[in-house]
Amino acid sequence: MRKTILFGIACLGIGFVCNRYFCKKDTKNERYFQWYKALYQWIVIQQDHGRISDYFKKNNYKSIAIYGMGELGILLLKELDDTDIEIPYVIDQNAGSIAVSSNKKVIMLKEIQENVDLIVVSVIDKFDAIKADIEKYADVPVVSFEDVLFSL
């Protein structure tokens, strides 16, 4: 009986340690892996002489907004700068402290205007939550930048 109780306690302890230290998801690593996959796909598109703007042209999106002015959002904005895709504004939760080099208007989520055909979310690891937030403020289609990349 005593061995059974000690064995049970030992199993609980091992389970706790495993769950706490070994089985825990590392969201930062997952985020970096998603970035890696997205950037790899972007390079593949470039090597095949494709352009990100091809997605928007193919789907008849002439005017878009970009949500998220982190690394991927800034790269996407630069990629689309010399195309015929219009970007009247970009969206970021830190709009007051962000300056975009292309002199685009930076707005907060609650300031979204419905004068665009599509909103592209560059924060690929938080897409579902951000899409739900956007849909509270605007009736505009929303797509993940990751989906854009993998559909080309």
Short mmCIF file of N, CA and C in Angstrom, two decimals:
data_model
loop_
_atom_site.label_atom_id
_atom_site.label_comp_id
_atom_site.label_asym_id
_atom_site.label_seq_id
_atom_site.Cartn_x
_atom_site.Cartn_y
_atom_site.Cartn_z
N MET A 1 0.83 -1.19 0.00
CA MET A 1 0.00 0.00 0.00
C MET A 1 0.87 1.25 0.00
N ARG A 2 1.89 1.22 0.85
CA ARG A 2 2.78 2.37 0.96
C ARG A 2 3.53 2.60 -0.36
N LYS A 3 3.97 1.51 -1.02
CA LYS A 3 4.66 1.62 -2.30
C LYS A 3 3.74 2.20 -3.36
N THR A 4 2.48 1.85 -3.33
CA THR A 4 1.51 2.35 -4.30
C THR A 4 1.32 3.85 -4.14
N ILE A 5 1.23 4.31 -2.91
CA ILE A 5 1.06 5.75 -2.64
C ILE A 5 2.32 6.50 -3.09
N LEU A 6 3.49 5.99 -2.74
CA LEU A 6 4.74 6.64 -3.17
C LEU A 6 4.87 6.65 -4.69
N PHE A 7 4.47 5.55 -5.32
CA PHE A 7 4.52 5.47 -6.78
C PHE A 7 3.56 6.50 -7.39
N GLY A 8 2.39 6.65 -6.83
CA GLY A 8 1.41 7.63 -7.30
C GLY A 8 1.93 9.06 -7.17
N ILE A 9 2.53 9.35 -6.03
CA ILE A 9 3.10 10.69 -5.81
C ILE A 9 4.24 10.94 -6.78
N ALA A 10 5.07 9.93 -7.00
CA ALA A 10 6.19 10.07 -7.95
C ALA A 10 5.66 10.33 -9.37
N CYS A 11 4.62 9.63 -9.76
CA CYS A 11 4.04 9.83 -11.09
C CYS A 11 3.47 11.24 -11.23
N LEU A 12 2.80 11.72 -10.20
CA LEU A 12 2.27 13.08 -10.23
C LEU A 12 3.41 14.09 -10.35
N GLY A 13 4.48 13.87 -9.60
CA GLY A 13 5.63 14.77 -9.66
C GLY A 13 6.27 14.76 -11.04
N ILE A 14 6.45 13.60 -11.60
CA ILE A 14 7.05 13.50 -12.95
C ILE A 14 6.13 14.16 -13.97
N GLY A 15 4.84 13.93 -13.85
CA GLY A 15 3.87 14.56 -14.76
C GLY A 15 3.93 16.07 -14.66
N PHE A 16 4.03 16.59 -13.45
CA PHE A 16 4.11 18.05 -13.26
C PHE A 16 5.37 18.61 -13.90
N VAL A 17 6.50 17.97 -13.64
CA VAL A 17 7.77 18.44 -14.20
C VAL A 17 7.74 18.38 -15.72
N CYS A 18 7.24 17.29 -16.27
CA CYS A 18 7.17 17.14 -17.72
C CYS A 18 6.28 18.23 -18.32
N ASN A 19 5.13 18.44 -17.73
CA ASN A 19 4.20 19.44 -18.25
C ASN A 19 4.78 20.84 -18.14
N ARG A 20 5.42 21.11 -17.03
CA ARG A 20 5.94 22.47 -16.79
C ARG A 20 7.15 22.80 -17.65
N TYR A 21 8.05 21.85 -17.84
CA TYR A 21 9.32 22.16 -18.49
C TYR A 21 9.49 21.57 -19.89
N PHE A 22 8.87 20.46 -20.16
CA PHE A 22 9.13 19.80 -21.43
C PHE A 22 7.95 19.82 -22.39
N CYS A 23 6.76 19.83 -21.89
CA CYS A 23 5.58 19.74 -22.75
C CYS A 23 4.95 21.10 -23.03
N LYS A 24 5.49 22.11 -22.49
CA LYS A 24 4.95 23.46 -22.64
C LYS A 24 5.27 24.01 -24.03
N LYS A 25 4.27 24.63 -24.66
CA LYS A 25 4.50 25.23 -25.96
C LYS A 25 5.30 26.52 -25.79
N ASP A 26 6.22 26.73 -26.66
CA ASP A 26 7.02 27.95 -26.65
C ASP A 26 6.49 28.84 -27.77
N THR A 27 5.63 29.79 -27.42
CA THR A 27 4.97 30.62 -28.41
C THR A 27 5.95 31.49 -29.19
N LYS A 28 7.04 31.88 -28.56
CA LYS A 28 8.03 32.70 -29.26
C LYS A 28 8.68 31.88 -30.38
N ASN A 29 9.02 30.63 -30.08
CA ASN A 29 9.59 29.77 -31.12
C ASN A 29 8.59 29.50 -32.23
N GLU A 30 7.33 29.30 -31.88
CA GLU A 30 6.29 29.09 -32.89
C GLU A 30 6.16 30.31 -33.79
N ARG A 31 6.23 31.49 -33.19
CA ARG A 31 6.12 32.73 -33.96
C ARG A 31 7.28 32.84 -34.95
N TYR A 32 8.49 32.58 -34.47
CA TYR A 32 9.65 32.65 -35.35
C TYR A 32 9.57 31.60 -36.46
N PHE A 33 9.04 30.44 -36.16
CA PHE A 33 8.89 29.40 -37.19
C PHE A 33 7.88 29.84 -38.24
N GLN A 34 6.80 30.49 -37.83
CA GLN A 34 5.82 31.01 -38.79
C GLN A 34 6.46 32.08 -39.67
N TRP A 35 7.25 32.95 -39.07
CA TRP A 35 7.97 33.97 -39.85
C TRP A 35 8.89 33.30 -40.85
N TYR A 36 9.64 32.30 -40.40
CA TYR A 36 10.55 31.58 -41.28
C TYR A 36 9.80 31.01 -42.48
N LYS A 37 8.69 30.32 -42.24
CA LYS A 37 7.92 29.73 -43.34
C LYS A 37 7.42 30.81 -44.30
N ALA A 38 6.94 31.93 -43.75
CA ALA A 38 6.43 33.02 -44.58
C ALA A 38 7.55 33.63 -45.43
N LEU A 39 8.68 33.92 -44.80
CA LEU A 39 9.79 34.54 -45.53
C LEU A 39 10.37 33.58 -46.56
N TYR A 40 10.42 32.30 -46.22
CA TYR A 40 10.89 31.30 -47.19
C TYR A 40 9.97 31.28 -48.42
N GLN A 41 8.67 31.29 -48.18
CA GLN A 41 7.71 31.29 -49.28
C GLN A 41 7.85 32.56 -50.12
N TRP A 42 8.09 33.68 -49.47
CA TRP A 42 8.27 34.94 -50.18
C TRP A 42 9.49 34.86 -51.11
N ILE A 43 10.58 34.27 -50.63
CA ILE A 43 11.77 34.10 -51.45
C ILE A 43 11.48 33.18 -52.64
N VAL A 44 10.73 32.12 -52.41
CA VAL A 44 10.35 31.21 -53.50
C VAL A 44 9.57 31.98 -54.57
N ILE A 45 8.64 32.81 -54.13
CA ILE A 45 7.86 33.62 -55.08
C ILE A 45 8.78 34.53 -55.89
N GLN A 46 9.72 35.19 -55.21
CA GLN A 46 10.67 36.07 -55.88
C GLN A 46 11.51 35.30 -56.89
N GLN A 47 11.98 34.13 -56.51
CA GLN A 47 12.82 33.34 -57.40
C GLN A 47 12.05 32.85 -58.64
N ASP A 48 10.75 32.68 -58.48
CA ASP A 48 9.90 32.28 -59.61
C ASP A 48 9.40 33.49 -60.40
N HIS A 49 9.98 34.65 -60.10
CA HIS A 49 9.66 35.92 -60.78
C HIS A 49 8.23 36.36 -60.52
N GLY A 50 7.69 35.97 -59.39
CA GLY A 50 6.36 36.41 -59.00
C GLY A 50 6.47 37.65 -58.12
N ARG A 51 5.33 38.25 -57.88
CA ARG A 51 5.27 39.43 -57.01
C ARG A 51 4.06 39.29 -56.10
N ILE A 52 4.17 39.86 -54.93
CA ILE A 52 3.06 39.83 -53.98
C ILE A 52 1.84 40.53 -54.59
N SER A 53 2.09 41.58 -55.36
CA SER A 53 0.98 42.33 -55.97
C SER A 53 0.15 41.46 -56.91
N ASP A 54 0.72 40.35 -57.40
CA ASP A 54 -0.02 39.45 -58.28
C ASP A 54 -1.28 38.91 -57.59
N TYR A 55 -1.18 38.64 -56.30
CA TYR A 55 -2.34 38.15 -55.55
C TYR A 55 -3.48 39.16 -55.60
N PHE A 56 -3.15 40.41 -55.36
CA PHE A 56 -4.18 41.44 -55.30
C PHE A 56 -4.78 41.71 -56.68
N LYS A 57 -3.94 41.70 -57.69
CA LYS A 57 -4.44 41.88 -59.06
C LYS A 57 -5.34 40.73 -59.47
N LYS A 58 -4.89 39.50 -59.17
CA LYS A 58 -5.65 38.30 -59.54
C LYS A 58 -7.03 38.30 -58.89
N ASN A 59 -7.12 38.84 -57.68
CA ASN A 59 -8.39 38.84 -56.95
C ASN A 59 -9.12 40.18 -57.04
N ASN A 60 -8.65 41.05 -57.93
CA ASN A 60 -9.28 42.34 -58.20
C ASN A 60 -9.35 43.26 -56.98
N TYR A 61 -8.31 43.23 -56.16
CA TYR A 61 -8.19 44.16 -55.03
C TYR A 61 -7.29 45.32 -55.48
N LYS A 62 -7.88 46.48 -55.59
CA LYS A 62 -7.12 47.65 -56.05
C LYS A 62 -6.61 48.51 -54.90
N SER A 63 -7.29 48.43 -53.77
CA SER A 63 -6.96 49.26 -52.61
C SER A 63 -6.97 48.39 -51.36
N ILE A 64 -5.86 48.38 -50.63
CA ILE A 64 -5.77 47.56 -49.42
C ILE A 64 -5.24 48.39 -48.26
N ALA A 65 -5.47 47.88 -47.08
CA ALA A 65 -4.83 48.41 -45.87
C ALA A 65 -4.03 47.26 -45.27
N ILE A 66 -2.95 47.58 -44.60
CA ILE A 66 -2.11 46.58 -43.94
C ILE A 66 -2.24 46.77 -42.44
N TYR A 67 -2.58 45.70 -41.73
CA TYR A 67 -2.64 45.73 -40.27
C TYR A 67 -1.33 45.17 -39.75
N GLY A 68 -0.64 45.96 -38.92
CA GLY A 68 0.59 45.51 -38.28
C GLY A 68 1.81 46.09 -38.96
N MET A 69 2.46 47.00 -38.30
CA MET A 69 3.66 47.63 -38.86
C MET A 69 4.92 47.15 -38.16
N GLY A 70 4.93 45.84 -37.87
CA GLY A 70 6.15 45.20 -37.41
C GLY A 70 7.01 44.88 -38.61
N GLU A 71 7.92 43.96 -38.46
CA GLU A 71 8.87 43.64 -39.52
C GLU A 71 8.18 43.22 -40.81
N LEU A 72 7.25 42.26 -40.74
CA LEU A 72 6.58 41.77 -41.95
C LEU A 72 5.71 42.84 -42.58
N GLY A 73 5.02 43.63 -41.77
CA GLY A 73 4.17 44.69 -42.30
C GLY A 73 4.96 45.74 -43.05
N ILE A 74 6.10 46.12 -42.50
CA ILE A 74 6.94 47.12 -43.16
C ILE A 74 7.50 46.56 -44.47
N LEU A 75 7.94 45.30 -44.46
CA LEU A 75 8.44 44.69 -45.70
C LEU A 75 7.35 44.61 -46.76
N LEU A 76 6.14 44.26 -46.35
CA LEU A 76 5.03 44.19 -47.30
C LEU A 76 4.72 45.57 -47.87
N LEU A 77 4.70 46.58 -47.03
CA LEU A 77 4.45 47.94 -47.48
C LEU A 77 5.50 48.38 -48.51
N LYS A 78 6.77 48.10 -48.22
CA LYS A 78 7.84 48.44 -49.16
C LYS A 78 7.69 47.67 -50.48
N GLU A 79 7.31 46.40 -50.38
CA GLU A 79 7.12 45.58 -51.58
C GLU A 79 6.03 46.16 -52.48
N LEU A 80 5.00 46.72 -51.90
CA LEU A 80 3.87 47.22 -52.68
C LEU A 80 3.99 48.68 -53.06
N ASP A 81 5.03 49.35 -52.56
CA ASP A 81 5.20 50.78 -52.83
C ASP A 81 5.23 51.13 -54.31
N ASP A 82 5.92 50.39 -55.10
CA ASP A 82 6.08 50.70 -56.52
C ASP A 82 5.14 49.90 -57.41
N THR A 83 3.95 49.63 -56.91
CA THR A 83 2.96 48.90 -57.70
C THR A 83 1.72 49.77 -57.85
N ASP A 84 0.76 49.26 -58.57
CA ASP A 84 -0.48 50.02 -58.72
C ASP A 84 -1.52 49.66 -57.65
N ILE A 85 -1.10 48.95 -56.63
CA ILE A 85 -1.98 48.66 -55.49
C ILE A 85 -1.96 49.87 -54.56
N GLU A 86 -3.12 50.46 -54.34
CA GLU A 86 -3.21 51.65 -53.49
C GLU A 86 -3.30 51.22 -52.02
N ILE A 87 -2.54 51.90 -51.18
CA ILE A 87 -2.59 51.67 -49.73
C ILE A 87 -2.84 53.03 -49.08
N PRO A 88 -4.11 53.37 -48.86
CA PRO A 88 -4.40 54.70 -48.31
C PRO A 88 -3.98 54.88 -46.86
N TYR A 89 -3.92 53.80 -46.11
CA TYR A 89 -3.51 53.86 -44.71
C TYR A 89 -3.05 52.49 -44.25
N VAL A 90 -2.33 52.48 -43.13
CA VAL A 90 -1.94 51.25 -42.45
C VAL A 90 -2.51 51.31 -41.03
N ILE A 91 -2.66 50.14 -40.43
CA ILE A 91 -3.30 50.04 -39.12
C ILE A 91 -2.32 49.41 -38.14
N ASP A 92 -2.24 50.01 -36.94
CA ASP A 92 -1.39 49.42 -35.91
C ASP A 92 -1.91 49.87 -34.55
N GLN A 93 -1.82 48.99 -33.56
CA GLN A 93 -2.30 49.33 -32.22
C GLN A 93 -1.46 50.42 -31.58
N ASN A 94 -0.25 50.63 -32.07
CA ASN A 94 0.63 51.69 -31.56
C ASN A 94 0.74 52.84 -32.56
N ALA A 95 -0.37 53.20 -33.17
CA ALA A 95 -0.37 54.18 -34.26
C ALA A 95 0.28 55.50 -33.88
N GLY A 96 0.12 55.93 -32.66
CA GLY A 96 0.68 57.21 -32.25
C GLY A 96 2.19 57.25 -32.20
N SER A 97 2.83 56.10 -32.09
CA SER A 97 4.29 56.08 -31.95
C SER A 97 5.00 55.48 -33.16
N ILE A 98 4.27 55.33 -34.27
CA ILE A 98 4.87 54.71 -35.46
C ILE A 98 4.95 55.73 -36.59
N ALA A 99 6.11 55.82 -37.18
CA ALA A 99 6.30 56.64 -38.37
C ALA A 99 6.67 55.70 -39.51
N VAL A 100 5.90 55.75 -40.57
CA VAL A 100 6.14 54.88 -41.71
C VAL A 100 6.88 55.68 -42.77
N SER A 101 7.95 55.11 -43.30
CA SER A 101 8.83 55.84 -44.21
C SER A 101 8.13 56.30 -45.49
N SER A 102 7.08 55.61 -45.90
CA SER A 102 6.42 55.97 -47.15
C SER A 102 5.33 57.03 -46.94
N ASN A 103 5.34 57.65 -45.76
CA ASN A 103 4.38 58.72 -45.44
C ASN A 103 2.93 58.28 -45.51
N LYS A 104 2.66 57.03 -45.23
CA LYS A 104 1.30 56.54 -45.17
C LYS A 104 0.67 56.97 -43.85
N LYS A 105 -0.60 57.17 -43.88
CA LYS A 105 -1.35 57.49 -42.67
C LYS A 105 -1.41 56.23 -41.81
N VAL A 106 -1.07 56.35 -40.53
CA VAL A 106 -1.12 55.22 -39.60
C VAL A 106 -2.29 55.46 -38.67
N ILE A 107 -3.23 54.51 -38.65
CA ILE A 107 -4.42 54.68 -37.82
C ILE A 107 -4.55 53.54 -36.83
N MET A 108 -5.38 53.76 -35.83
CA MET A 108 -5.69 52.71 -34.85
C MET A 108 -6.87 51.90 -35.37
N LEU A 109 -7.07 50.75 -34.77
CA LEU A 109 -8.13 49.84 -35.19
C LEU A 109 -9.50 50.50 -35.22
N LYS A 110 -9.80 51.28 -34.21
CA LYS A 110 -11.14 51.89 -34.13
C LYS A 110 -11.35 52.99 -35.18
N GLU A 111 -10.28 53.38 -35.89
CA GLU A 111 -10.38 54.42 -36.91
C GLU A 111 -10.48 53.85 -38.33
N ILE A 112 -10.65 52.53 -38.45
CA ILE A 112 -10.70 51.90 -39.77
C ILE A 112 -11.80 52.53 -40.60
N GLN A 113 -11.45 52.79 -41.84
CA GLN A 113 -12.41 53.29 -42.81
C GLN A 113 -12.68 52.17 -43.80
N GLU A 114 -13.88 52.14 -44.33
CA GLU A 114 -14.23 51.06 -45.24
C GLU A 114 -13.96 51.42 -46.70
N ASN A 115 -12.99 52.28 -46.95
CA ASN A 115 -12.69 52.68 -48.32
C ASN A 115 -11.58 51.85 -48.95
N VAL A 116 -11.39 50.63 -48.45
CA VAL A 116 -10.42 49.71 -49.03
C VAL A 116 -11.14 48.42 -49.41
N ASP A 117 -10.55 47.68 -50.35
CA ASP A 117 -11.13 46.42 -50.81
C ASP A 117 -10.79 45.26 -49.89
N LEU A 118 -9.69 45.39 -49.14
CA LEU A 118 -9.17 44.28 -48.35
C LEU A 118 -8.24 44.80 -47.26
N ILE A 119 -8.23 44.10 -46.12
CA ILE A 119 -7.25 44.38 -45.07
C ILE A 119 -6.37 43.14 -44.94
N VAL A 120 -5.06 43.34 -45.05
CA VAL A 120 -4.09 42.25 -44.94
C VAL A 120 -3.44 42.33 -43.56
N VAL A 121 -3.54 41.26 -42.80
CA VAL A 121 -2.96 41.21 -41.45
C VAL A 121 -1.57 40.61 -41.55
N SER A 122 -0.57 41.42 -41.21
CA SER A 122 0.83 40.93 -41.29
C SER A 122 1.27 40.24 -40.01
N VAL A 123 0.48 40.33 -38.96
CA VAL A 123 0.80 39.67 -37.69
C VAL A 123 0.26 38.24 -37.80
N ILE A 124 1.02 37.38 -38.44
CA ILE A 124 0.48 36.08 -38.84
C ILE A 124 0.22 35.14 -37.67
N ASP A 125 0.90 35.31 -36.56
CA ASP A 125 0.71 34.40 -35.43
C ASP A 125 -0.50 34.77 -34.57
N LYS A 126 -1.11 35.91 -34.83
CA LYS A 126 -2.29 36.33 -34.06
C LYS A 126 -3.45 36.68 -34.98
N PHE A 127 -3.46 36.06 -36.16
CA PHE A 127 -4.43 36.42 -37.18
C PHE A 127 -5.88 36.30 -36.73
N ASP A 128 -6.26 35.18 -36.14
CA ASP A 128 -7.66 34.94 -35.79
C ASP A 128 -8.19 36.01 -34.83
N ALA A 129 -7.43 36.34 -33.81
CA ALA A 129 -7.86 37.35 -32.84
C ALA A 129 -7.95 38.73 -33.48
N ILE A 130 -6.97 39.06 -34.31
CA ILE A 130 -6.97 40.37 -34.96
C ILE A 130 -8.11 40.48 -35.96
N LYS A 131 -8.37 39.42 -36.70
CA LYS A 131 -9.49 39.43 -37.65
C LYS A 131 -10.80 39.68 -36.92
N ALA A 132 -11.00 39.02 -35.79
CA ALA A 132 -12.22 39.22 -35.01
C ALA A 132 -12.33 40.68 -34.55
N ASP A 133 -11.21 41.27 -34.13
CA ASP A 133 -11.23 42.68 -33.72
C ASP A 133 -11.56 43.60 -34.89
N ILE A 134 -10.97 43.35 -36.04
CA ILE A 134 -11.23 44.18 -37.22
C ILE A 134 -12.70 44.12 -37.59
N GLU A 135 -13.28 42.93 -37.54
CA GLU A 135 -14.68 42.75 -37.93
C GLU A 135 -15.65 43.49 -37.02
N LYS A 136 -15.19 43.89 -35.83
CA LYS A 136 -16.03 44.71 -34.94
C LYS A 136 -16.15 46.14 -35.46
N TYR A 137 -15.16 46.58 -36.24
CA TYR A 137 -15.10 47.98 -36.67
C TYR A 137 -15.38 48.18 -38.16
N ALA A 138 -15.26 47.15 -38.97
CA ALA A 138 -15.43 47.35 -40.41
C ALA A 138 -15.97 46.09 -41.08
N ASP A 139 -16.70 46.32 -42.14
CA ASP A 139 -17.23 45.23 -42.95
C ASP A 139 -16.40 45.14 -44.23
N VAL A 140 -15.15 44.73 -44.06
CA VAL A 140 -14.18 44.63 -45.16
C VAL A 140 -13.56 43.24 -45.08
N PRO A 141 -13.34 42.58 -46.21
CA PRO A 141 -12.67 41.28 -46.16
C PRO A 141 -11.29 41.40 -45.50
N VAL A 142 -10.93 40.36 -44.74
CA VAL A 142 -9.66 40.34 -44.02
C VAL A 142 -8.93 39.05 -44.38
N VAL A 143 -7.63 39.16 -44.69
CA VAL A 143 -6.85 37.99 -45.05
C VAL A 143 -5.50 38.06 -44.33
N SER A 144 -4.98 36.90 -44.00
CA SER A 144 -3.65 36.81 -43.40
C SER A 144 -2.60 36.95 -44.50
N PHE A 145 -1.52 37.64 -44.19
CA PHE A 145 -0.41 37.76 -45.14
C PHE A 145 0.13 36.38 -45.48
N GLU A 146 0.10 35.48 -44.52
CA GLU A 146 0.54 34.11 -44.75
C GLU A 146 -0.31 33.45 -45.84
N ASP A 147 -1.63 33.66 -45.81
CA ASP A 147 -2.50 33.10 -46.83
C ASP A 147 -2.22 33.70 -48.20
N VAL A 148 -1.90 35.00 -48.23
CA VAL A 148 -1.52 35.64 -49.48
C VAL A 148 -0.29 34.95 -50.07
N LEU A 149 0.72 34.78 -49.24
CA LEU A 149 1.98 34.17 -49.70
C LEU A 149 1.78 32.76 -50.23
N PHE A 150 1.01 31.96 -49.51
CA PHE A 150 0.89 30.55 -49.88
C PHE A 150 -0.16 30.30 -50.96
N SER A 151 -0.83 31.36 -51.41
CA SER A 151 -1.76 31.19 -52.52
C SER A 151 -1.13 31.58 -53.85
N LEU A 152 0.09 32.08 -53.80
CA LEU A 152 0.77 32.46 -55.06
C LEU A 152 1.60 31.31 -55.60
#
